[in-house]
CSV table of C-alpha atoms in Angstrom, one decimal:
chain,number,residue,atom,x,y,z
A,7,MET,CA,-24.5,-28.7,15.9
A,8,ARG,CA,-28.3,-28.4,16.2
A,9,SER,CA,-27.9,-27.3,19.8
A,10,PHE,CA,-25.7,-24.4,18.8
A,11,THR,CA,-27.5,-21.1,19.1
A,12,ARG,CA,-26.9,-17.4,18.3
A,13,ALA,CA,-26.9,-16.6,22.0
A,14,MET,CA,-24.1,-19.1,22.6
A,15,LEU,CA,-22.0,-17.5,19.9
A,16,LEU,CA,-22.5,-14.0,21.2
A,17,ASP,CA,-21.6,-15.2,24.7
A,18,PHE,CA,-18.4,-16.8,23.5
A,19,MET,CA,-17.4,-13.7,21.7
A,20,ALA,CA,-18.1,-11.5,24.7
A,21,ARG,CA,-15.9,-13.7,26.9
A,22,HIS,CA,-13.0,-14.3,24.6
A,23,TYR,CA,-12.9,-11.5,21.9
A,24,THR,CA,-11.9,-8.7,24.3
A,25,PRO,CA,-9.3,-6.0,23.6
A,26,ASP,CA,-6.9,-7.3,26.2
A,27,ARG,CA,-6.6,-10.5,24.2
A,28,MET,CA,-6.4,-9.0,20.7
A,29,VAL,CA,-3.4,-8.4,18.5
A,30,LEU,CA,-3.9,-6.0,15.7
A,31,ALA,CA,-1.7,-6.4,12.6
A,32,ALA,CA,-1.6,-4.2,9.5
A,33,ALA,CA,0.5,-4.0,6.4
A,34,GLY,CA,0.5,-1.8,3.3
A,35,ARG,CA,0.6,1.9,2.7
A,36,LEU,CA,-0.3,3.2,6.1
A,37,THR,CA,1.1,5.1,9.1
A,38,HIS,CA,1.3,3.9,12.7
A,39,GLU,CA,-0.6,6.9,13.9
A,40,ARG,CA,-3.5,6.4,11.5
A,41,VAL,CA,-3.8,2.7,12.5
A,42,VAL,CA,-3.9,3.6,16.2
A,43,ALA,CA,-6.5,6.3,15.6
A,44,LEU,CA,-8.7,3.9,13.7
A,45,THR,CA,-8.3,1.2,16.3
A,46,GLU,CA,-9.2,3.5,19.1
A,47,ARG,CA,-12.3,4.6,17.3
A,48,LEU,CA,-13.5,1.1,16.4
A,49,LEU,CA,-12.9,-0.2,19.9
A,50,ARG,CA,-14.3,2.8,21.8
A,51,GLY,CA,-17.5,1.0,22.8
A,52,VAL,CA,-15.9,-2.3,23.6
A,53,ALA,CA,-15.4,-2.9,27.3
A,54,LEU,CA,-11.9,-3.8,28.5
A,55,ARG,CA,-12.9,-6.4,31.1
A,56,PRO,CA,-10.2,-9.0,32.0
A,57,THR,CA,-11.8,-12.4,32.3
A,58,ASN,CA,-10.6,-15.6,34.1
A,59,HIS,CA,-9.5,-17.5,31.0
A,60,ARG,CA,-8.7,-21.1,31.3
A,61,GLN,CA,-5.0,-21.7,31.8
A,62,ARG,CA,-3.1,-23.7,29.2
A,63,GLN,CA,-3.2,-27.3,30.0
A,64,PRO,CA,-0.1,-29.6,29.8
A,65,VAL,CA,0.1,-31.5,26.6
A,66,PRO,CA,-1.0,-35.1,27.2
A,67,PRO,CA,1.2,-38.0,26.2
A,68,TYR,CA,1.0,-39.1,22.6
A,69,ARG,CA,-1.0,-42.3,22.2
A,70,PRO,CA,-0.9,-43.7,18.6
A,71,GLY,CA,-4.1,-45.0,17.2
A,72,GLU,CA,-5.5,-46.7,14.1
A,73,ARG,CA,-8.9,-46.1,12.5
A,74,VAL,CA,-10.5,-47.6,9.3
A,75,GLU,CA,-13.9,-46.4,8.1
A,76,ARG,CA,-16.0,-46.8,5.1
A,77,ARG,CA,-17.5,-43.7,3.5
A,78,SER,CA,-19.2,-42.6,0.3
A,79,VAL,CA,-16.0,-41.8,-1.5
A,80,GLN,CA,-14.6,-42.7,-4.9
A,81,GLN,CA,-11.1,-43.8,-3.8
A,82,ALA,CA,-9.2,-44.7,-0.6
A,83,HIS,CA,-7.6,-42.0,1.5
A,84,LEU,CA,-4.7,-42.9,3.8
A,85,VAL,CA,-3.0,-40.7,6.4
A,86,LEU,CA,0.0,-41.7,8.5
A,87,GLY,CA,1.4,-39.4,11.1
A,88,GLY,CA,2.5,-38.7,14.6
A,89,ARG,CA,3.5,-36.0,17.1
A,90,GLY,CA,5.9,-33.4,15.9
A,91,TYR,CA,7.5,-30.2,17.3
A,92,ASP,CA,6.0,-27.0,18.6
A,93,LEU,CA,6.7,-23.6,17.1
A,94,HIS,CA,9.5,-22.9,19.6
A,95,HIS,CA,11.4,-26.1,19.1
A,96,PRO,CA,15.1,-25.6,18.1
A,97,HIS,CA,14.7,-28.0,15.3
A,98,ARG,CA,11.6,-26.4,13.7
A,99,ALA,CA,13.6,-25.3,10.6
A,100,ALA,CA,15.1,-28.7,10.2
A,101,LEU,CA,11.6,-30.3,10.3
A,102,THR,CA,10.4,-27.9,7.7
A,103,VAL,CA,13.3,-28.8,5.4
A,104,LEU,CA,12.7,-32.5,6.1
A,105,ASN,CA,9.1,-32.1,5.2
A,106,THR,CA,10.0,-30.5,1.9
A,107,ILE,CA,12.4,-33.3,1.0
A,108,LEU,CA,9.8,-36.0,2.0
A,109,GLY,CA,6.6,-34.6,0.4
A,110,GLY,CA,6.8,-30.9,-0.3
A,111,GLY,CA,6.3,-30.6,-4.0
A,112,MET,CA,6.6,-32.5,-7.3
A,113,SER,CA,10.4,-33.2,-6.8
A,114,SER,CA,9.9,-34.7,-3.3
A,115,ARG,CA,10.6,-38.3,-2.6
A,116,LEU,CA,7.0,-39.3,-2.1
A,117,ASN,CA,6.0,-37.8,-5.5
A,118,GLN,CA,9.0,-39.2,-7.4
A,119,ASN,CA,9.0,-42.7,-5.9
A,120,ILE,CA,5.3,-43.4,-5.4
A,121,ARG,CA,3.4,-41.3,-7.9
A,122,GLU,CA,5.9,-41.1,-10.8
A,123,ARG,CA,7.7,-44.4,-10.4
A,124,TYR,CA,4.8,-46.7,-9.4
A,125,GLY,CA,1.8,-44.7,-10.6
A,126,TYR,CA,-0.1,-45.5,-7.4
A,127,CYS,CA,-1.7,-42.1,-6.9
A,128,TYR,CA,-2.3,-38.7,-8.3
A,129,ASN,CA,-2.1,-36.8,-5.0
A,130,ILE,CA,0.4,-37.5,-2.3
A,131,TYR,CA,2.2,-35.1,0.1
A,132,SER,CA,3.6,-34.7,3.6
A,133,PHE,CA,2.7,-31.9,6.1
A,134,VAL,CA,3.7,-30.4,9.4
A,135,ASN,CA,1.7,-28.3,11.8
A,136,LEU,CA,3.6,-26.3,14.4
A,137,HIS,CA,1.4,-24.8,17.2
A,138,SER,CA,2.4,-22.8,20.2
A,139,ASP,CA,2.6,-25.8,22.5
A,140,VAL,CA,2.5,-28.9,20.3
A,141,GLY,CA,2.9,-30.0,16.7
A,142,ASP,CA,2.2,-32.9,14.4
A,143,TRP,CA,3.5,-34.4,11.1
A,144,GLY,CA,1.8,-36.6,8.6
A,145,VAL,CA,1.6,-38.1,5.1
A,146,TYR,CA,-1.6,-38.1,3.0
A,147,MET,CA,-2.3,-40.2,0.0
A,148,GLY,CA,-5.3,-40.9,-2.2
A,149,THR,CA,-5.2,-44.2,-4.1
A,150,ASP,CA,-7.1,-47.2,-5.4
A,151,PRO,CA,-8.5,-49.3,-2.5
A,152,ARG,CA,-6.6,-52.4,-3.7
A,153,ARG,CA,-3.3,-50.5,-3.3
A,154,VAL,CA,-3.6,-49.2,0.2
A,155,SER,CA,-1.5,-51.8,1.8
A,156,ARG,CA,1.3,-51.6,-0.7
A,157,ALA,CA,1.2,-47.8,-0.7
A,158,GLU,CA,1.6,-47.8,3.0
A,159,GLN,CA,4.6,-50.0,2.7
A,160,LEU,CA,6.2,-47.6,0.2
A,161,ILE,CA,5.5,-44.6,2.4
A,162,ARG,CA,7.1,-46.3,5.4
A,163,ARG,CA,10.1,-47.2,3.3
A,164,GLU,CA,10.7,-43.5,2.5
A,165,LEU,CA,10.4,-42.6,6.1
A,166,GLU,CA,12.9,-45.4,7.0
A,167,ARG,CA,15.2,-44.2,4.3
A,168,LEU,CA,15.4,-40.7,5.9
A,169,VAL,CA,16.1,-42.4,9.3
A,170,GLN,CA,18.9,-44.5,7.9
A,171,GLU,CA,20.6,-42.3,5.3
A,172,PRO,CA,21.7,-38.7,5.6
A,173,VAL,CA,20.3,-36.6,2.7
A,174,GLY,CA,22.8,-35.6,0.0
A,175,ARG,CA,24.2,-32.1,-0.4
A,176,ARG,CA,22.2,-31.4,-3.6
A,177,VAL,CA,19.0,-32.6,-2.1
A,178,LEU,CA,19.5,-30.6,1.0
A,179,THR,CA,20.4,-27.4,-0.9
A,180,HIS,CA,17.4,-27.8,-3.2
A,181,ALA,CA,15.0,-28.2,-0.3
A,182,LYS,CA,16.5,-25.2,1.6
A,183,ASN,CA,16.2,-23.1,-1.5
A,184,GLN,CA,12.5,-24.2,-1.9
A,185,VAL,CA,11.7,-23.2,1.8
A,186,LYS,CA,13.5,-19.9,1.4
A,187,GLY,CA,11.7,-19.2,-1.8
A,188,THR,CA,8.3,-19.8,-0.2
A,189,LEU,CA,9.3,-17.4,2.6
A,190,MET,CA,10.3,-14.7,0.2
A,191,LEU,CA,7.3,-15.1,-2.0
A,192,GLY,CA,5.1,-14.6,1.0
A,193,GLN,CA,6.5,-11.1,1.3
A,194,GLU,CA,4.9,-10.1,-2.0
A,195,ASN,CA,1.4,-10.4,-0.6
A,196,MET,CA,0.1,-7.8,1.8
A,197,SER,CA,-2.3,-10.2,3.5
A,198,SER,CA,0.6,-12.7,4.1
A,199,ARG,CA,2.7,-9.9,5.6
A,200,MET,CA,-0.1,-8.9,7.9
A,201,MET,CA,-0.7,-12.5,9.0
A,202,ARG,CA,3.0,-13.1,9.6
A,203,LEU,CA,3.2,-10.0,11.8
A,204,GLY,CA,0.2,-11.1,13.9
A,205,ARG,CA,1.5,-14.6,14.3
A,206,GLN,CA,5.0,-13.4,15.4
A,207,GLU,CA,3.5,-11.2,18.0
A,208,LEU,CA,1.2,-13.9,19.3
A,209,TYR,CA,3.7,-16.7,19.3
A,210,PHE,CA,7.0,-14.9,20.0
A,211,GLY,CA,6.2,-11.5,21.3
A,212,ARG,CA,8.6,-9.9,18.9
A,213,TYR,CA,9.3,-9.4,15.2
A,214,TYR,CA,11.4,-11.9,13.3
A,215,SER,CA,12.9,-10.3,10.1
A,216,LEU,CA,13.0,-12.2,6.8
A,217,ASP,CA,16.8,-12.3,7.1
A,218,GLU,CA,16.5,-14.1,10.4
A,219,ALA,CA,14.2,-16.7,9.0
A,220,LEU,CA,16.4,-17.3,6.0
A,221,GLN,CA,19.5,-17.6,8.1
A,222,GLU,CA,17.7,-20.2,10.3
A,223,VAL,CA,17.0,-22.3,7.2
A,224,ASP,CA,20.6,-21.9,5.9
A,225,ARG,CA,22.0,-23.3,9.2
A,226,VAL,CA,20.1,-26.6,8.8
A,227,THR,CA,22.5,-29.5,8.2
A,228,ALA,CA,22.1,-33.0,6.8
A,229,GLU,CA,23.0,-34.4,10.2
A,230,GLU,CA,20.2,-32.3,11.9
A,231,VAL,CA,17.7,-33.5,9.3
A,232,GLN,CA,18.5,-37.1,9.9
A,233,ALA,CA,18.4,-36.6,13.7
A,234,VAL,CA,14.9,-35.1,13.4
A,235,ALA,CA,13.8,-38.1,11.2
A,236,ARG,CA,15.2,-40.5,13.8
A,237,GLU,CA,13.3,-38.8,16.6
A,238,LEU,CA,10.0,-38.5,14.8
A,239,PHE,CA,9.9,-41.5,12.5
A,240,ALA,CA,11.9,-44.1,14.4
A,241,GLU,CA,11.3,-43.5,18.1
A,242,GLN,CA,7.5,-43.4,18.1
A,243,PRO,CA,4.8,-45.5,16.3
A,244,TYR,CA,2.6,-43.9,13.8
A,245,SER,CA,-1.1,-43.2,13.9
A,246,LYS,CA,-3.1,-44.3,10.8
A,247,VAL,CA,-6.5,-43.3,9.4
A,248,VAL,CA,-7.9,-45.0,6.3
A,249,LEU,CA,-11.1,-44.1,4.5
A,250,LEU,CA,-12.4,-46.8,2.1
A,251,PRO,CA,-15.3,-46.7,-0.3
A,252,GLU,CA,-18.5,-48.3,1.0
């Protein structure tokens, strides 16, 4: 970081932040014509110069790893995870529902079975990241250093349960409703609407309506959720990172 200079920052912006690479998104009480006029005025002095941007590289093969470090922390931190799906994958909605069942909220399996039943932690959750060309999934947990090994066993047991047993109808319906509720609540915030418009243009080149997104979630089945669990949790080894107090 010490070698990072202002000149390097300005050079990076000049090469990459050019109008031909920008997507402008706006939401709220506005008109298309007004937005266009403001944009033209603000970008009037910016040169439109196409640059030879680096082509997207193929995604390298996934190689699981394990890392244990000691830091100046109060408790142990454990993350298990692996490669997931990209944003264009046909099972992206099923993965989102699966993540909700596993660790997406207080009613999730990780919270109910590890936090509430055993009292091993205060904070535990699962997550997924879907990027344009690759994705990942993971489980995070903060716990007592003496319980790391047992906590990892319990997390792996919940992952294996999703592989071996299809989720019940009530569990599936609850998770789908939770995902749809999050999507609908996002429409109440203008900043969220604006970001959603920009992401859709960047990733898909078109607008996905809220109804389309809700219907995609509604089509998810228990069989599809189990198939995703088998592919991501059973067919590839996990990566693991543990931070322990010094």
